[in-house]
Amino acid sequence: MAAVSYATWMLEQEARALMTRLKRIKPFALHETMVPAAAILPAAQISIEQHLTKGRRELRRLIERYIRWLHSPTAQSASPAQAQRLFSLLRLRFNTVLTQFDLFNDVLTQRSEHETGVWLSGLDVVSADALTLPGHYYEVPPVICYLDRGAGAAIRRARTRLPGGGENPVAVIRVPRERMIGSGIASSLIHEVGHQAAALLNLANSLRPVLQGMQRGSGSHSAVWSLWERWISEIVADLWSVSRIGIASTLGLMGVVSLPRAFVFHLNRDDPHPPPWIRVKLSCAIGEALYPHPQWERLARLWEAFYPLSGLNAAQRQDYDALQATLPGFVALLINHRPKCLRGRSLAEALQVWNRQPHHLQALFRLWQQDPSKMYRAPPTLVFAVIGQARADGRLSPEQESTILGKLLTHWALSSTLQTAADCLIRSGPRQLPVTAQFQQNRFINYSLRRMT
């Protein structure tokens, strides 16, 4: 067999093998086993499947075109090296398809875990609630959550570039397994939601010119304002978390960054994250500005007692003194910022923090103690705020908190699943629905509430 024809035959076999393996990649709906309450919401699943199907379809066309090219006169005159180069590009594209499939597969496989899968579905509901901003400032993308090792959370935002190309159809949030289940998980989760919200509102870019102006007019503190600008993306996400769940956000942050002293005070000017010490103080300052109450000063003093400034060298002490000196002005600038996208409203006004005031959360907790069923009908982020406030006040033990949140996550997962089913039944027409879907849903939820409370 001639060298060229042998190369053509070999590459065709490899291309056909590639096609065979590609056909074995099935939609998630055909091979993921999970109870209905653990499934991701239809909008997220449809977006993911459409994205992956499009990638497989395009790759299949490329492989078929390559096989046809191998038998064309052009290929017969091409060298084996040229034919191999084209095939290697196909293989790279194939691996890109697999990488994107595995990205979502890792997320969805956990939905088959007993209990954990349902809790993750509940976290999806919490995320959607945390991302929803009254006023229709942006279209809320689907959000899905999964667990991983480590103390910190992370997000792969919707509408950002995926490995190998293409736009991510959903926001994927990784939350630390060690936080399941306590109110601290909401701190990590909603911080990451804050990154997505900030991107949708373009908040960091709208704040940077303001902070750059502060650098030009702050004299000896100009270098400190450059640090606030450097950290603004993480700070806006922390603001979002505090605005949604109050003191639970700061307590959860303290749980994440309570590290050996050297790490807590380490200031890397190239790191987009503020040093843990000033980040906790900033969270307390944001809380005090949004929800004036003695608890924030008490928490800040506790943090200082855990990590006193005494013992720092002169340069470190100078940095932290300057950061604390500019902290009140920076927080005021932050919460009163009025980007064009909010149509004249400040961040504090748009986030509607009035119903997260400590006295309001405390009153709700007393009410829910008398009638727990009311808790299950409240927005998930409000529930986390109330429970976090109760923990901070010493009215709820960690054991009670974990039990309640486990039931709540199950309820939110079940409720969203039934609501989706009810919507489908309603769209299918009244003739197929002798009893209204809403009535069926309410009856089942009430039964579940009696079981859980």
Coordinates of C-alpha atoms in Angstrom, one line a residue:
M1 CA 0.0 0.0 0.0
A2 CA 1.4 3.4 -0.9
A3 CA 2.3 5.7 1.9
V4 CA -0.3 8.3 1.0
S5 CA -3.2 5.8 0.7
Y6 CA -2.1 4.0 3.9
A7 CA -2.1 7.4 5.7
T8 CA -5.5 8.2 4.3
W9 CA -6.9 4.8 5.4
M10 CA -5.4 5.2 8.9
L11 CA -6.7 8.7 9.4
E12 CA -10.2 7.7 8.2
Q13 CA -10.3 4.9 10.7
E14 CA -9.3 7.3 13.5
A15 CA -11.9 9.9 12.4
R16 CA -14.6 7.2 12.3
A17 CA -13.5 6.1 15.8
L18 CA -13.8 9.7 17.0
M19 CA -17.3 9.8 15.5
T20 CA -18.2 6.6 17.3
R21 CA -17.0 7.9 20.7
L22 CA -18.8 11.2 20.1
K23 CA -22.1 9.3 19.5
R24 CA -21.8 7.7 23.0
I25 CA -22.0 11.1 24.7
K26 CA -25.7 11.2 25.6
P27 CA -27.9 14.0 27.0
F28 CA -27.8 14.2 30.8
A29 CA -31.5 13.4 30.9
L30 CA -30.7 9.9 29.6
H31 CA -28.0 8.9 32.1
E32 CA -28.2 10.9 35.3
T33 CA -30.2 9.2 38.0
M34 CA -31.7 11.5 40.6
V35 CA -35.0 12.0 42.4
P36 CA -37.1 14.7 40.7
A37 CA -36.6 17.1 43.6
A38 CA -32.8 17.0 43.2
A39 CA -33.0 17.9 39.5
I40 CA -31.8 21.2 38.2
L41 CA -34.5 23.6 37.1
P42 CA -35.7 23.1 33.5
A43 CA -34.3 26.5 32.3
A44 CA -30.8 25.4 33.4
Q45 CA -31.1 21.9 32.0
I46 CA -32.4 23.1 28.6
S47 CA -29.6 25.8 28.4
I48 CA -26.9 23.2 29.2
E49 CA -28.3 20.5 26.8
Q50 CA -28.7 23.0 24.0
H51 CA -25.1 24.3 24.4
L52 CA -23.6 20.8 24.5
T53 CA -25.8 19.5 21.7
K54 CA -24.7 22.4 19.5
G55 CA -21.1 21.6 20.2
R56 CA -21.5 17.9 19.3
R57 CA -23.5 18.7 16.2
E58 CA -20.8 21.1 14.9
L59 CA -18.0 18.5 15.7
R60 CA -19.9 15.8 13.9
R61 CA -20.2 18.0 10.8
L62 CA -16.5 18.7 10.9
I63 CA -15.6 15.0 11.2
E64 CA -17.9 14.1 8.3
R65 CA -16.4 16.9 6.2
Y66 CA -12.9 15.6 7.0
I67 CA -13.7 12.1 6.0
R68 CA -15.1 13.4 2.7
W69 CA -12.0 15.5 2.2
L70 CA -9.8 12.4 2.7
H71 CA -11.4 10.9 -0.5
S72 CA -11.2 14.1 -2.5
P73 CA -8.5 14.8 -5.2
T74 CA -7.2 17.6 -3.0
A75 CA -6.4 15.2 -0.2
Q76 CA -4.7 12.7 -2.6
S77 CA -2.2 15.4 -3.5
A78 CA -1.7 16.5 0.2
S79 CA 1.1 15.1 2.3
P80 CA 0.4 12.7 5.2
A81 CA 1.7 15.5 7.5
Q82 CA -1.0 17.9 6.3
A83 CA -3.8 15.3 6.7
Q84 CA -2.5 14.5 10.2
R85 CA -2.4 18.1 11.1
L86 CA -6.1 18.5 10.2
F87 CA -7.0 15.4 12.2
S88 CA -5.1 16.6 15.2
L89 CA -7.3 19.8 15.2
L90 CA -10.4 17.6 15.2
R91 CA -9.1 15.7 18.2
L92 CA -8.5 18.9 20.0
R93 CA -12.1 20.0 19.3
F94 CA -13.3 16.6 20.5
N95 CA -11.5 17.0 23.8
T96 CA -13.0 20.5 24.1
V97 CA -16.5 18.9 23.8
L98 CA -15.5 16.3 26.5
T99 CA -14.1 19.1 28.8
Q100 CA -17.4 21.0 28.6
F101 CA -19.4 17.9 29.1
D102 CA -17.4 16.9 32.1
L103 CA -17.7 20.4 33.6
F104 CA -21.5 20.0 33.9
N105 CA -21.3 16.2 34.5
D106 CA -19.3 16.8 37.7
V107 CA -22.0 19.2 38.9
L108 CA -25.0 17.0 38.0
T109 CA -23.6 13.7 39.2
Q110 CA -23.8 14.9 42.8
R111 CA -27.6 15.3 42.3
S112 CA -27.8 11.5 42.6
E113 CA -26.3 11.5 46.2
H114 CA -28.9 10.7 48.8
E115 CA -30.1 13.9 50.6
T116 CA -27.2 16.0 49.3
G117 CA -28.8 16.1 45.8
V118 CA -32.0 17.5 47.1
W119 CA -30.1 20.1 49.3
L120 CA -28.2 21.2 46.2
S121 CA -31.5 21.8 44.4
G122 CA -32.5 23.9 47.4
L123 CA -29.3 25.9 47.1
D124 CA -30.2 26.5 43.5
V125 CA -33.5 28.2 44.7
V126 CA -31.5 30.2 47.3
S127 CA -29.1 31.4 44.6
A128 CA -32.0 32.4 42.3
D129 CA -33.6 34.4 45.1
A130 CA -30.3 36.1 46.0
L131 CA -29.7 37.1 42.3
T132 CA -33.2 38.5 41.8
L133 CA -33.2 42.3 42.1
P134 CA -36.6 44.1 42.2
G135 CA -36.7 46.6 39.3
H136 CA -35.9 44.3 36.4
Y137 CA -32.4 45.7 35.9
Y138 CA -31.2 42.5 34.2
E139 CA -32.3 39.1 33.1
V140 CA -31.5 36.5 35.7
P141 CA -29.5 33.6 34.3
P142 CA -30.0 30.0 35.5
V143 CA -27.8 29.1 38.5
I144 CA -26.7 25.6 39.6
C145 CA -24.7 24.6 42.6
Y146 CA -22.3 21.8 43.5
L147 CA -20.1 20.8 46.4
D148 CA -16.3 20.5 46.5
R149 CA -13.5 20.3 49.0
G150 CA -11.8 23.4 50.4
A151 CA -13.0 26.3 52.6
G152 CA -13.8 28.8 49.8
A153 CA -16.5 29.0 47.2
A154 CA -16.1 30.0 43.5
I155 CA -18.3 30.8 40.5
R156 CA -18.1 30.3 36.8
R157 CA -20.3 33.1 35.7
A158 CA -23.0 32.8 33.1
R159 CA -22.2 34.4 29.7
T160 CA -18.5 34.0 30.2
R161 CA -16.1 32.0 27.9
L162 CA -16.0 28.2 28.6
P163 CA -12.7 26.2 28.2
G164 CA -12.3 25.7 24.5
G165 CA -14.7 28.4 23.5
G166 CA -18.4 29.1 23.6
E167 CA -20.5 31.0 26.2
N168 CA -21.4 29.5 29.5
P169 CA -25.2 29.0 29.4
V170 CA -25.6 29.0 33.2
A171 CA -23.8 30.2 36.4
V172 CA -22.1 27.3 38.2
I173 CA -21.3 27.9 41.8
R174 CA -19.0 25.6 43.8
V175 CA -19.7 25.7 47.5
P176 CA -17.5 24.1 50.2
R177 CA -18.8 20.8 51.4
E178 CA -17.6 21.5 54.9
R179 CA -20.2 24.2 55.2
M180 CA -23.2 21.8 54.8
I181 CA -25.3 22.6 56.6
G182 CA -25.2 25.9 58.5
S183 CA -26.1 29.5 57.8
G184 CA -22.4 30.0 56.9
I185 CA -23.1 28.3 53.5
A186 CA -25.3 31.2 52.5
S187 CA -22.4 33.6 53.2
S188 CA -20.2 31.7 50.7
L189 CA -23.0 31.1 48.2
I190 CA -24.4 34.6 48.1
H191 CA -20.9 36.1 47.9
E192 CA -20.5 34.2 44.6
V193 CA -24.0 35.2 43.5
G194 CA -22.8 38.8 44.1
H195 CA -20.0 38.3 41.5
Q196 CA -22.7 37.3 39.0
A197 CA -24.9 40.3 39.9
A198 CA -22.0 42.7 39.8
A199 CA -21.1 41.5 36.3
L200 CA -24.7 41.9 35.1
L201 CA -24.8 45.5 36.5
N202 CA -21.2 46.3 35.5
L203 CA -20.7 47.6 39.1
A204 CA -16.9 47.2 39.4
N205 CA -16.3 49.2 36.2
S206 CA -18.7 51.9 37.2
L207 CA -17.0 52.2 40.6
R208 CA -13.4 52.3 39.3
P209 CA -13.4 55.8 37.9
V210 CA -14.8 57.1 41.2
L211 CA -12.0 55.3 43.2
Q212 CA -9.4 56.6 40.7
G213 CA -10.6 60.1 41.4
M214 CA -10.2 59.5 45.1
Q215 CA -6.6 58.4 44.5
R216 CA -5.9 61.8 42.8
G217 CA -7.3 63.8 45.6
S218 CA -6.4 62.0 48.8
G219 CA -2.8 63.1 49.4
S220 CA -1.0 60.6 51.6
H221 CA -3.9 58.1 51.4
S222 CA -3.9 57.9 47.6
A223 CA -2.0 54.5 47.7
V224 CA -4.7 53.1 50.0
W225 CA -7.5 54.1 47.6
S226 CA -5.6 52.3 44.9
L227 CA -5.9 49.2 47.1
W228 CA -9.7 49.7 47.4
E229 CA -9.9 49.9 43.6
R230 CA -7.8 46.7 43.3
W231 CA -10.2 44.8 45.6
I232 CA -13.5 46.3 44.4
S233 CA -14.7 43.2 42.6
E234 CA -14.5 41.1 45.8
I235 CA -15.8 43.9 47.9
V236 CA -19.0 44.4 45.8
A237 CA -19.6 40.6 46.2
D238 CA -19.3 41.0 50.0
L239 CA -21.7 43.9 49.9
W240 CA -24.2 41.8 48.0
S241 CA -23.9 39.1 50.6
V242 CA -24.4 41.4 53.6
S243 CA -27.3 43.1 51.9
R244 CA -29.1 39.8 51.5
I245 CA -28.4 37.9 54.7
G246 CA -27.1 40.5 57.2
I247 CA -24.9 39.4 60.0
A248 CA -24.9 35.8 58.7
S249 CA -22.7 37.0 55.9
T250 CA -20.0 38.4 58.3
L251 CA -20.1 35.4 60.6
G252 CA -19.7 33.1 57.6
L253 CA -16.8 35.2 56.3
M254 CA -15.1 35.0 59.7
G255 CA -15.5 31.2 59.5
V256 CA -13.7 31.1 56.1
V257 CA -10.8 33.4 56.8
S258 CA -10.1 32.4 60.4
L259 CA -6.6 31.3 59.5
P260 CA -3.1 31.4 61.1
R261 CA -2.1 35.0 61.9
A262 CA 0.4 35.3 59.1
F263 CA -2.3 34.6 56.5
V264 CA -4.8 36.9 58.1
F265 CA -2.5 39.9 57.9
H266 CA -0.8 39.1 54.6
L267 CA -1.3 42.0 52.2
N268 CA -0.5 41.2 48.6
R269 CA -1.0 44.2 46.4
D270 CA -1.5 42.1 43.3
D271 CA -4.2 39.9 44.9
P272 CA -7.8 40.9 44.0
H273 CA -8.9 39.7 47.5
P274 CA -8.4 42.0 50.5
P275 CA -6.4 40.6 53.4
P276 CA -8.7 38.7 55.7
W277 CA -8.2 41.1 58.6
I278 CA -9.5 44.2 56.8
R279 CA -12.1 42.2 54.9
V280 CA -13.9 41.2 58.1
K281 CA -13.6 44.8 59.4
L282 CA -15.0 46.0 56.1
S283 CA -17.9 43.5 56.3
C284 CA -18.8 44.8 59.8
A285 CA -18.6 48.4 58.5
I286 CA -20.9 47.6 55.6
G287 CA -23.3 46.0 58.0
E288 CA -23.2 49.0 60.4
A289 CA -23.9 51.4 57.4
L290 CA -26.8 49.3 56.1
Y291 CA -28.3 48.2 59.4
P292 CA -27.1 50.4 62.3
H293 CA -26.9 48.3 65.5
P294 CA -24.4 47.7 68.3
Q295 CA -23.8 44.1 67.1
W296 CA -21.5 45.2 64.4
E297 CA -19.1 47.0 66.7
R298 CA -19.2 44.1 69.1
L299 CA -18.3 41.7 66.2
A300 CA -15.5 44.0 65.0
R301 CA -14.0 44.1 68.5
L302 CA -14.2 40.3 68.7
W303 CA -12.3 40.0 65.5
E304 CA -9.6 42.5 66.8
A305 CA -9.4 40.3 69.9
F306 CA -8.8 37.2 67.8
Y307 CA -6.2 39.0 65.7
P308 CA -4.8 42.1 67.5
L309 CA -2.8 44.6 65.5
S310 CA 0.0 44.5 68.1
G311 CA 2.9 42.5 66.9
L312 CA 2.8 43.8 63.4
N313 CA 6.0 45.5 62.0
A314 CA 6.0 49.2 61.4
A315 CA 5.2 49.0 57.6
Q316 CA 2.3 46.6 58.2
R317 CA 0.8 48.7 61.0
Q318 CA 1.0 51.8 58.8
D319 CA -0.9 50.0 56.0
Y320 CA -3.7 48.8 58.3
D321 CA -3.9 52.1 60.1
A322 CA -4.4 53.8 56.7
L323 CA -7.0 51.3 55.6
Q324 CA -9.0 51.8 58.8
A325 CA -8.7 55.6 58.4
T326 CA -10.3 55.4 54.9
L327 CA -12.8 52.7 55.7
P328 CA -15.8 54.8 56.7
G329 CA -15.4 57.1 53.6
F330 CA -15.0 54.1 51.3
V331 CA -18.1 52.3 52.7
A332 CA -20.2 55.5 52.4
L333 CA -19.0 55.9 48.7
L334 CA -19.9 52.2 48.1
I335 CA -23.4 52.0 49.4
N336 CA -24.4 55.4 48.0
H337 CA -23.0 54.7 44.5
R338 CA -25.6 55.4 41.8
P339 CA -24.6 53.7 38.6
K340 CA -26.6 54.4 35.5
C341 CA -27.9 50.9 35.3
L342 CA -29.9 51.4 38.6
R343 CA -31.7 54.3 37.0
G344 CA -31.0 56.9 39.7
R345 CA -31.0 54.5 42.7
S346 CA -28.1 54.0 45.0
L347 CA -26.9 50.4 45.7
A348 CA -28.4 50.5 49.2
E349 CA -31.8 51.6 47.8
A350 CA -31.8 49.1 44.9
L351 CA -30.9 46.2 47.3
Q352 CA -33.9 47.1 49.5
V353 CA -32.2 46.5 52.8
W354 CA -35.1 47.8 54.9
N355 CA -36.4 44.3 55.6
R356 CA -33.0 43.0 56.8
Q357 CA -32.8 45.3 59.8
P358 CA -31.8 43.3 62.9
H359 CA -35.0 44.3 64.9
H360 CA -37.1 43.1 61.9
L361 CA -35.3 39.8 61.7
Q362 CA -35.6 39.3 65.4
A363 CA -39.3 39.9 65.3
L364 CA -39.7 37.4 62.4
F365 CA -37.8 34.8 64.4
R366 CA -40.2 35.2 67.4
L367 CA -43.2 34.9 65.0
W368 CA -41.8 31.8 63.3
Q369 CA -41.2 30.2 66.7
Q370 CA -44.9 30.4 67.2
D371 CA -45.9 29.4 63.7
P372 CA -43.0 27.6 61.9
S373 CA -45.1 27.2 58.7
K374 CA -44.7 30.9 58.0
M375 CA -40.9 30.4 57.7
Y376 CA -41.4 28.0 54.8
R377 CA -43.3 30.7 52.8
A378 CA -40.7 33.4 53.2
P379 CA -38.0 34.1 50.5
P380 CA -35.0 31.9 51.1
T381 CA -32.5 34.7 51.6
L382 CA -34.7 36.3 54.2
V383 CA -34.9 33.0 56.0
F384 CA -31.1 32.7 56.1
A385 CA -30.9 36.3 57.4
V386 CA -33.4 35.5 60.2
I387 CA -31.6 32.3 61.1
G388 CA -28.2 33.9 61.0
Q389 CA -29.4 36.7 63.2
A390 CA -30.8 34.2 65.7
R391 CA -27.5 32.4 65.8
A392 CA -25.7 35.7 66.4
D393 CA -28.1 36.5 69.2
G394 CA -27.6 33.1 70.8
R395 CA -31.3 32.1 70.3
L396 CA -30.5 29.2 68.0
S397 CA -28.0 26.5 68.6
P398 CA -25.8 25.1 65.8
E399 CA -27.6 21.7 66.1
Q400 CA -31.0 23.4 65.7
E401 CA -29.8 25.5 62.9
S402 CA -28.5 22.5 60.9
T403 CA -31.7 20.6 61.4
I404 CA -33.9 23.5 60.3
L405 CA -31.8 24.4 57.3
G406 CA -31.8 20.8 56.1
K407 CA -35.6 20.8 56.2
L408 CA -35.8 24.1 54.5
L409 CA -33.5 23.2 51.6
T410 CA -35.6 20.0 51.1
H411 CA -38.7 22.1 51.1
W412 CA -37.4 24.7 48.6
A413 CA -36.3 21.9 46.3
L414 CA -39.6 20.1 46.6
S415 CA -41.6 23.3 46.2
S416 CA -39.7 24.4 43.0
T417 CA -40.1 20.9 41.5
L418 CA -43.9 21.0 42.2
Q419 CA -44.2 24.5 40.9
T420 CA -42.5 23.5 37.7
A421 CA -44.8 20.5 37.3
A422 CA -47.8 22.7 38.1
D423 CA -46.7 25.2 35.4
C424 CA -46.4 22.4 32.9
L425 CA -49.9 21.1 33.8
I426 CA -51.4 24.5 33.5
R427 CA -49.8 25.0 30.0
S428 CA -51.1 21.6 28.9
G429 CA -54.7 22.9 29.2
P430 CA -57.6 22.7 31.7
R431 CA -59.1 19.5 30.2
Q432 CA -56.2 17.5 31.5
L433 CA -56.4 19.1 35.0
P434 CA -59.7 18.3 36.8
V435 CA -58.2 19.7 40.0
T436 CA -56.1 22.8 39.7
A437 CA -52.4 22.2 39.7
Q438 CA -52.0 25.0 42.3
F439 CA -54.4 23.3 44.6
Q440 CA -52.6 20.0 44.3
Q441 CA -49.3 21.7 44.9
N442 CA -50.5 23.6 48.0
R443 CA -52.0 20.4 49.5
F444 CA -48.8 18.5 49.0
I445 CA -46.6 21.3 50.4
N446 CA -48.9 21.7 53.4
Y447 CA -48.6 17.9 54.1
S448 CA -44.8 18.1 53.8
L449 CA -44.7 21.1 56.2
R450 CA -46.6 19.2 58.8
R451 CA -44.1 16.3 58.4
M452 CA -41.1 18.6 58.7
T453 CA -42.3 20.9 61.5

